[in-house]
Amino acid sequence: MGKNSWIALLLALVVLVTTVPVCAAGAESPGVQAYREDDYGGLAPDPVRPPSTPGRPAGEGDNGGIAPDPSRNPSASGRPAGEGDNGGVAPDPSRNPSASGRPAGEGDNGGVAPDPSRTPSASGRPAGEGDNGGVAPDPSRTPSASGRPAGEGDNGGVAPSQPNSSGPSKRKNITAGKVVAGISLSADSHIAYAQGSSGLFPSFNPTRQVTRAEAAQMLYRLLPPDAPASNTAYADVPAGAWYAKAVSSLADLGVLEAQDGMLDTGRAVTRGEFVRYIACFFPLRTDGQLFPDVAEDDPNAPFIRSAQAYGWAQGGSDGLFHPDETINRAAAVVLLNRALGRTADRAYIDGHHPAFYVDVAPSSWYYYDVCEATVPHQHTASGGTESWTSHTAREAVPQNGIQLSDGWLYCYDSARGDVVRETLVGNHYFNINGRFTTGNNELDSWLHKIVLARTDSSQTQEQKLRALFLYTRDSFTYLRRPPYEMGVYDYMETDALRILDTGYGNCYCYASLFWYLSRWIGYDSVIYNGTVGVRRSPHSWVEINLNGKNYIFDTELEMAYRRKKRFDVNLYKFYDAGNSWNYRRPQSGGAAV
């Protein structure tokens, strides 16, 4: 052999060494060339491009352009904020304490500072910024220009104005016995004055702050039919906004204050303010006691005193009212139900399951109050108790079993009229909000974001599986790392996050990520840590049983062959009847959970 021939052979070997990952060693199939450890020394080179640039958000660029979600999911327990002394649940020490040092969520009226880390509604918008603003439309109201009931509108959302530097405007003390609004709220007809998001798996967003627009909408729905309508225009209230009639009507009644022709509809409402809004519709009483943290000159003090006298404004376990804390949606409906004398029929609700929200578990202290506020129902009252006789049923309910909705996996149980919570179904664990979880909040956030970006509702489950296989195969760069001992399964969580955070990984990383993604969309997939090829190279891959057959899904090995321009190798849903590729599984089996 001549000198040039030896040089050409040497160059060919160098190219081969730099293109085949270690996990491709020894792979064989009929008609496919075998790449043995002898061909490239069993080692793959470091990636030719440097790691991601410092300061760049992890996940952008090399891993498919999906940036991590900075707002993490709720705590592993999934327990909604707001469970405190009134719910029989110890407060979550991880929550930020209030100004008083009291953990958020303590207080028998649910006065909880909202948790900004909570998952947004199914649409991705805060409750209240949607078609109905989180409040049930009143069919008796005059439709808007679009023909929809007032309160609905595609523009949704409160157009927040800049908060006034001076804070809420001051009110003078009101003469005792006067109904400030001049009219009373309707308490006999139990309409739905609040509402969650739409869809088969709706959210109520119980810990989200109530805005002035939402508070006005709740009260507007409760106005008597003969209440005067308002046509007053305000500079920060668009004419077609879902809350326009509500805020202008309550401003005309003297409940909402305007400053410089604006109503500041997007500002969050404090507990003191919300009590004042409600108390404006009741004769003011002066025989109540002020809470120690409510000053006599507080503009809301007369209303808080009156509400305390009626018995529907109560303090927390510390004896304080915390009037300056913002009020959330759960606490708002609890307080408003008390004021209206609306007491949910727990036995009826338990038997008929008239409503469910994925973020309102039946064990929540506010569960029955949310049902009372969101389900139109007929009732009888006797001795201060309420008995439901019928209710308006939901228009649509999910199918029984596991299903994907808005990037989250749920399991609906038609017998209980709710999603499965804090339960293992097969190999899937569902948290208190009814969502499948890996147990790692960061990983959950990644998987949810990827599934939303790479799949859509028009696809079948298997089409989604194929899309996620291609995402895993094509979005990352191989990086050699030491193999794990055969049969060990303590690497999946770490290696899935490793490849997502850095954009680089080996076969264990590729297999871990695809294993989690396939489980996220409902497959009972199994991950294996074994060997492949005649040389028994350490390797990890995923298998899924479909119609009684175990199919191999090997994202990393297919990626390796594609790097060698071998596009004829297909390891998606690969059924190796004769085990010609020599996949060897450990005696202990694979990992399914």
PDB file of N, CA and C in Angstrom, residues 304-362:
ATOM      1  N   ILE A 304     -65.440  48.108  58.464  1.00  0.00           N
ATOM      2  CA  ILE A 304     -64.916  46.926  59.135  1.00  0.00           C
ATOM      3  C   ILE A 304     -65.630  46.722  60.477  1.00  0.00           C
ATOM      4  N   ARG A 305     -65.875  47.821  61.194  1.00  0.00           N
ATOM      5  CA  ARG A 305     -66.604  47.730  62.463  1.00  0.00           C
ATOM      6  C   ARG A 305     -68.010  47.161  62.226  1.00  0.00           C
ATOM      7  N   SER A 306     -68.676  47.653  61.196  1.00  0.00           N
ATOM      8  CA  SER A 306     -70.023  47.185  60.887  1.00  0.00           C
ATOM      9  C   SER A 306     -70.013  45.709  60.506  1.00  0.00           C
ATOM     10  N   ALA A 307     -69.048  45.313  59.684  1.00  0.00           N
ATOM     11  CA  ALA A 307     -68.957  43.919  59.264  1.00  0.00           C
ATOM     12  C   ALA A 307     -68.659  43.010  60.445  1.00  0.00           C
ATOM     13  N   GLN A 308     -67.859  43.505  61.388  1.00  0.00           N
ATOM     14  CA  GLN A 308     -67.576  42.710  62.580  1.00  0.00           C
ATOM     15  C   GLN A 308     -68.838  42.547  63.421  1.00  0.00           C
ATOM     16  N   ALA A 309     -69.648  43.568  63.481  1.00  0.00           N
ATOM     17  CA  ALA A 309     -70.896  43.485  64.235  1.00  0.00           C
ATOM     18  C   ALA A 309     -71.859  42.480  63.614  1.00  0.00           C
ATOM     19  N   TYR A 310     -71.886  42.433  62.290  1.00  0.00           N
ATOM     20  CA  TYR A 310     -72.735  41.452  61.607  1.00  0.00           C
ATOM     21  C   TYR A 310     -72.196  40.030  61.766  1.00  0.00           C
ATOM     22  N   GLY A 311     -70.889  39.912  61.966  1.00  0.00           N
ATOM     23  CA  GLY A 311     -70.292  38.604  62.174  1.00  0.00           C
ATOM     24  C   GLY A 311     -69.635  37.999  60.952  1.00  0.00           C
ATOM     25  N   TRP A 312     -69.598  38.729  59.837  1.00  0.00           N
ATOM     26  CA  TRP A 312     -68.973  38.136  58.650  1.00  0.00           C
ATOM     27  C   TRP A 312     -67.576  38.667  58.361  1.00  0.00           C
ATOM     28  N   ALA A 313     -67.060  39.536  59.195  1.00  0.00           N
ATOM     29  CA  ALA A 313     -65.652  39.926  59.119  1.00  0.00           C
ATOM     30  C   ALA A 313     -64.990  39.458  60.404  1.00  0.00           C
ATOM     31  N   GLN A 314     -64.097  38.528  60.285  1.00  0.00           N
ATOM     32  CA  GLN A 314     -63.451  37.956  61.454  1.00  0.00           C
ATOM     33  C   GLN A 314     -61.940  38.022  61.300  1.00  0.00           C
ATOM     34  N   GLY A 315     -61.264  38.053  62.412  1.00  0.00           N
ATOM     35  CA  GLY A 315     -59.819  38.089  62.380  1.00  0.00           C
ATOM     36  C   GLY A 315     -59.225  36.702  62.352  1.00  0.00           C
ATOM     37  N   GLY A 316     -57.923  36.661  62.321  1.00  0.00           N
ATOM     38  CA  GLY A 316     -57.223  35.389  62.308  1.00  0.00           C
ATOM     39  C   GLY A 316     -56.946  34.887  63.699  1.00  0.00           C
ATOM     40  N   SER A 317     -56.092  33.878  63.779  1.00  0.00           N
ATOM     41  CA  SER A 317     -55.776  33.285  65.081  1.00  0.00           C
ATOM     42  C   SER A 317     -55.010  34.265  65.970  1.00  0.00           C
ATOM     43  N   ASP A 318     -54.415  35.274  65.346  1.00  0.00           N
ATOM     44  CA  ASP A 318     -53.681  36.271  66.124  1.00  0.00           C
ATOM     45  C   ASP A 318     -54.578  37.409  66.588  1.00  0.00           C
ATOM     46  N   GLY A 319     -55.883  37.347  66.270  1.00  0.00           N
ATOM     47  CA  GLY A 319     -56.813  38.384  66.677  1.00  0.00           C
ATOM     48  C   GLY A 319     -56.774  39.632  65.828  1.00  0.00           C
ATOM     49  N   LEU A 320     -55.979  39.609  64.741  1.00  0.00           N
ATOM     50  CA  LEU A 320     -55.839  40.777  63.886  1.00  0.00           C
ATOM     51  C   LEU A 320     -56.610  40.582  62.584  1.00  0.00           C
ATOM     52  N   PHE A 321     -56.906  41.708  61.936  1.00  0.00           N
ATOM     53  CA  PHE A 321     -57.680  41.650  60.695  1.00  0.00           C
ATOM     54  C   PHE A 321     -56.800  41.818  59.457  1.00  0.00           C
ATOM     55  N   HIS A 322     -55.664  42.428  59.573  1.00  0.00           N
ATOM     56  CA  HIS A 322     -54.735  42.644  58.463  1.00  0.00           C
ATOM     57  C   HIS A 322     -55.439  43.366  57.292  1.00  0.00           C
ATOM     58  N   PRO A 323     -55.928  44.562  57.549  1.00  0.00           N
ATOM     59  CA  PRO A 323     -56.737  45.253  56.530  1.00  0.00           C
ATOM     60  C   PRO A 323     -55.960  45.658  55.288  1.00  0.00           C
ATOM     61  N   ASP A 324     -54.647  45.770  55.388  1.00  0.00           N
ATOM     62  CA  ASP A 324     -53.860  46.240  54.242  1.00  0.00           C
ATOM     63  C   ASP A 324     -53.311  45.103  53.386  1.00  0.00           C
ATOM     64  N   GLU A 325     -53.553  43.860  53.781  1.00  0.00           N
ATOM     65  CA  GLU A 325     -53.137  42.745  52.937  1.00  0.00           C
ATOM     66  C   GLU A 325     -54.107  42.602  51.774  1.00  0.00           C
ATOM     67  N   THR A 326     -53.569  42.258  50.610  1.00  0.00           N
ATOM     68  CA  THR A 326     -54.450  42.042  49.464  1.00  0.00           C
ATOM     69  C   THR A 326     -55.273  40.779  49.693  1.00  0.00           C
ATOM     70  N   ILE A 327     -56.460  40.772  49.137  1.00  0.00           N
ATOM     71  CA  ILE A 327     -57.357  39.638  49.310  1.00  0.00           C
ATOM     72  C   ILE A 327     -57.322  38.771  48.056  1.00  0.00           C
ATOM     73  N   ASN A 328     -57.390  37.459  48.237  1.00  0.00           N
ATOM     74  CA  ASN A 328     -57.377  36.570  47.083  1.00  0.00           C
ATOM     75  C   ASN A 328     -58.797  36.093  46.778  1.00  0.00           C
ATOM     76  N   ARG A 329     -58.921  35.326  45.695  1.00  0.00           N
ATOM     77  CA  ARG A 329     -60.244  34.948  45.218  1.00  0.00           C
ATOM     78  C   ARG A 329     -60.953  34.001  46.191  1.00  0.00           C
ATOM     79  N   ALA A 330     -60.202  33.096  46.817  1.00  0.00           N
ATOM     80  CA  ALA A 330     -60.826  32.194  47.775  1.00  0.00           C
ATOM     81  C   ALA A 330     -61.396  32.966  48.961  1.00  0.00           C
ATOM     82  N   ALA A 331     -60.589  33.842  49.533  1.00  0.00           N
ATOM     83  CA  ALA A 331     -61.051  34.615  50.684  1.00  0.00           C
ATOM     84  C   ALA A 331     -62.205  35.530  50.312  1.00  0.00           C
ATOM     85  N   ALA A 332     -62.203  36.045  49.088  1.00  0.00           N
ATOM     86  CA  ALA A 332     -63.267  36.955  48.662  1.00  0.00           C
ATOM     87  C   ALA A 332     -64.622  36.258  48.627  1.00  0.00           C
ATOM     88  N   VAL A 333     -64.681  35.046  48.068  1.00  0.00           N
ATOM     89  CA  VAL A 333     -65.980  34.371  48.000  1.00  0.00           C
ATOM     90  C   VAL A 333     -66.417  33.894  49.377  1.00  0.00           C
ATOM     91  N   VAL A 334     -65.478  33.510  50.237  1.00  0.00           N
ATOM     92  CA  VAL A 334     -65.839  33.126  51.604  1.00  0.00           C
ATOM     93  C   VAL A 334     -66.478  34.309  52.315  1.00  0.00           C
ATOM     94  N   LEU A 335     -65.859  35.470  52.206  1.00  0.00           N
ATOM     95  CA  LEU A 335     -66.358  36.670  52.874  1.00  0.00           C
ATOM     96  C   LEU A 335     -67.712  37.095  52.309  1.00  0.00           C
ATOM     97  N   LEU A 336     -67.856  37.050  50.996  1.00  0.00           N
ATOM     98  CA  LEU A 336     -69.102  37.484  50.370  1.00  0.00           C
ATOM     99  C   LEU A 336     -70.237  36.499  50.674  1.00  0.00           C
ATOM    100  N   ASN A 337     -69.935  35.201  50.689  1.00  0.00           N
ATOM    101  CA  ASN A 337     -70.965  34.228  51.072  1.00  0.00           C
ATOM    102  C   ASN A 337     -71.466  34.476  52.483  1.00  0.00           C
ATOM    103  N   ARG A 338     -70.546  34.775  53.397  1.00  0.00           N
ATOM    104  CA  ARG A 338     -70.943  35.060  54.780  1.00  0.00           C
ATOM    105  C   ARG A 338     -71.865  36.275  54.844  1.00  0.00           C
ATOM    106  N   ALA A 339     -71.487  37.303  54.121  1.00  0.00           N
ATOM    107  CA  ALA A 339     -72.290  38.525  54.157  1.00  0.00           C
ATOM    108  C   ALA A 339     -73.691  38.289  53.610  1.00  0.00           C
ATOM    109  N   LEU A 340     -73.805  37.433  52.588  1.00  0.00           N
ATOM    110  CA  LEU A 340     -75.102  37.166  51.954  1.00  0.00           C
ATOM    111  C   LEU A 340     -75.890  36.080  52.685  1.00  0.00           C
ATOM    112  N   GLY A 341     -75.282  35.448  53.659  1.00  0.00           N
ATOM    113  CA  GLY A 341     -75.952  34.357  54.349  1.00  0.00           C
ATOM    114  C   GLY A 341     -76.052  33.106  53.508  1.00  0.00           C
ATOM    115  N   ARG A 342     -75.169  32.944  52.525  1.00  0.00           N
ATOM    116  CA  ARG A 342     -75.188  31.779  51.649  1.00  0.00           C
ATOM    117  C   ARG A 342     -74.273  30.700  52.245  1.00  0.00           C
ATOM    118  N   THR A 343     -74.862  29.581  52.648  1.00  0.00           N
ATOM    119  CA  THR A 343     -74.099  28.489  53.244  1.00  0.00           C
ATOM    120  C   THR A 343     -74.261  27.256  52.376  1.00  0.00           C
ATOM    121  N   ALA A 344     -73.179  26.785  51.803  1.00  0.00           N
ATOM    122  CA  ALA A 344     -73.235  25.659  50.874  1.00  0.00           C
ATOM    123  C   ALA A 344     -73.787  24.412  51.554  1.00  0.00           C
ATOM    124  N   ASP A 345     -74.590  23.663  50.798  1.00  0.00           N
ATOM    125  CA  ASP A 345     -75.143  22.390  51.261  1.00  0.00           C
ATOM    126  C   ASP A 345     -74.092  21.310  50.999  1.00  0.00           C
ATOM    127  N   ARG A 346     -73.328  20.984  52.019  1.00  0.00           N
ATOM    128  CA  ARG A 346     -72.197  20.075  51.835  1.00  0.00           C
ATOM    129  C   ARG A 346     -72.642  18.679  51.422  1.00  0.00           C
ATOM    130  N   ALA A 347     -73.719  18.184  52.006  1.00  0.00           N
ATOM    131  CA  ALA A 347     -74.188  16.838  51.665  1.00  0.00           C
ATOM    132  C   ALA A 347     -74.614  16.772  50.199  1.00  0.00           C
ATOM    133  N   TYR A 348     -75.308  17.802  49.720  1.00  0.00           N
ATOM    134  CA  TYR A 348     -75.742  17.828  48.319  1.00  0.00           C
ATOM    135  C   TYR A 348     -74.525  17.888  47.391  1.00  0.00           C
ATOM    136  N   ILE A 349     -73.574  18.734  47.724  1.00  0.00           N
ATOM    137  CA  ILE A 349     -72.375  18.889  46.883  1.00  0.00           C
ATOM    138  C   ILE A 349     -71.580  17.584  46.844  1.00  0.00           C
ATOM    139  N   ASP A 350     -71.454  16.927  47.995  1.00  0.00           N
ATOM    140  CA  ASP A 350     -70.712  15.663  48.037  1.00  0.00           C
ATOM    141  C   ASP A 350     -71.404  14.583  47.220  1.00  0.00           C
ATOM    142  N   GLY A 351     -72.726  14.641  47.144  1.00  0.00           N
ATOM    143  CA  GLY A 351     -73.458  13.630  46.423  1.00  0.00           C
ATOM    144  C   GLY A 351     -73.615  13.882  44.938  1.00  0.00           C
ATOM    145  N   HIS A 352     -73.623  15.173  44.528  1.00  0.00           N
ATOM    146  CA  HIS A 352     -73.895  15.510  43.126  1.00  0.00           C
ATOM    147  C   HIS A 352     -72.678  16.045  42.375  1.00  0.00           C
ATOM    148  N   HIS A 353     -71.639  16.469  43.075  1.00  0.00           N
ATOM    149  CA  HIS A 353     -70.416  16.980  42.449  1.00  0.00           C
ATOM    150  C   HIS A 353     -70.751  18.011  41.360  1.00  0.00           C
ATOM    151  N   PRO A 354     -71.361  19.119  41.739  1.00  0.00           N
ATOM    152  CA  PRO A 354     -71.831  20.076  40.732  1.00  0.00           C
ATOM    153  C   PRO A 354     -70.727  20.837  40.011  1.00  0.00           C
ATOM    154  N   ALA A 355     -69.531  20.891  40.587  1.00  0.00           N
ATOM    155  CA  ALA A 355     -68.439  21.640  39.948  1.00  0.00           C
ATOM    156  C   ALA A 355     -67.114  21.066  40.413  1.00  0.00           C
ATOM    157  N   PHE A 356     -66.104  21.227  39.579  1.00  0.00           N
ATOM    158  CA  PHE A 356     -64.760  20.917  40.037  1.00  0.00           C
ATOM    159  C   PHE A 356     -63.787  21.863  39.346  1.00  0.00           C
ATOM    160  N   TYR A 357     -62.752  22.224  40.073  1.00  0.00           N
ATOM    161  CA  TYR A 357     -61.640  23.017  39.552  1.00  0.00           C
ATOM    162  C   TYR A 357     -60.361  22.290  39.932  1.00  0.00           C
ATOM    163  N   VAL A 358     -59.442  22.197  39.010  1.00  0.00           N
ATOM    164  CA  VAL A 358     -58.241  21.412  39.276  1.00  0.00           C
ATOM    165  C   VAL A 358     -57.438  21.969  40.436  1.00  0.00           C
ATOM    166  N   ASP A 359     -57.552  23.268  40.693  1.00  0.00           N
ATOM    167  CA  ASP A 359     -56.783  23.874  41.777  1.00  0.00           C
ATOM    168  C   ASP A 359     -57.610  24.095  43.038  1.00  0.00           C
ATOM    169  N   VAL A 360     -58.766  23.472  43.116  1.00  0.00           N
ATOM    170  CA  VAL A 360     -59.587  23.531  44.332  1.00  0.00           C
ATOM    171  C   VAL A 360     -59.931  22.101  44.726  1.00  0.00           C
ATOM    172  N   ALA A 361     -59.142  21.534  45.590  1.00  0.00           N
ATOM    173  CA  ALA A 361     -59.373  20.163  46.039  1.00  0.00           C
ATOM    174  C   ALA A 361     -60.544  20.130  47.013  1.00  0.00           C
ATOM    175  N   PRO A 362     -61.313  19.039  47.026  1.00  0.00           N
ATOM    176  CA  PRO A 362     -62.399  18.934  48.003  1.00  0.00           C
ATOM    177  C   PRO A 362     -61.928  19.063  49.445  1.00  0.00           C
TER     178      PRO A 362
END
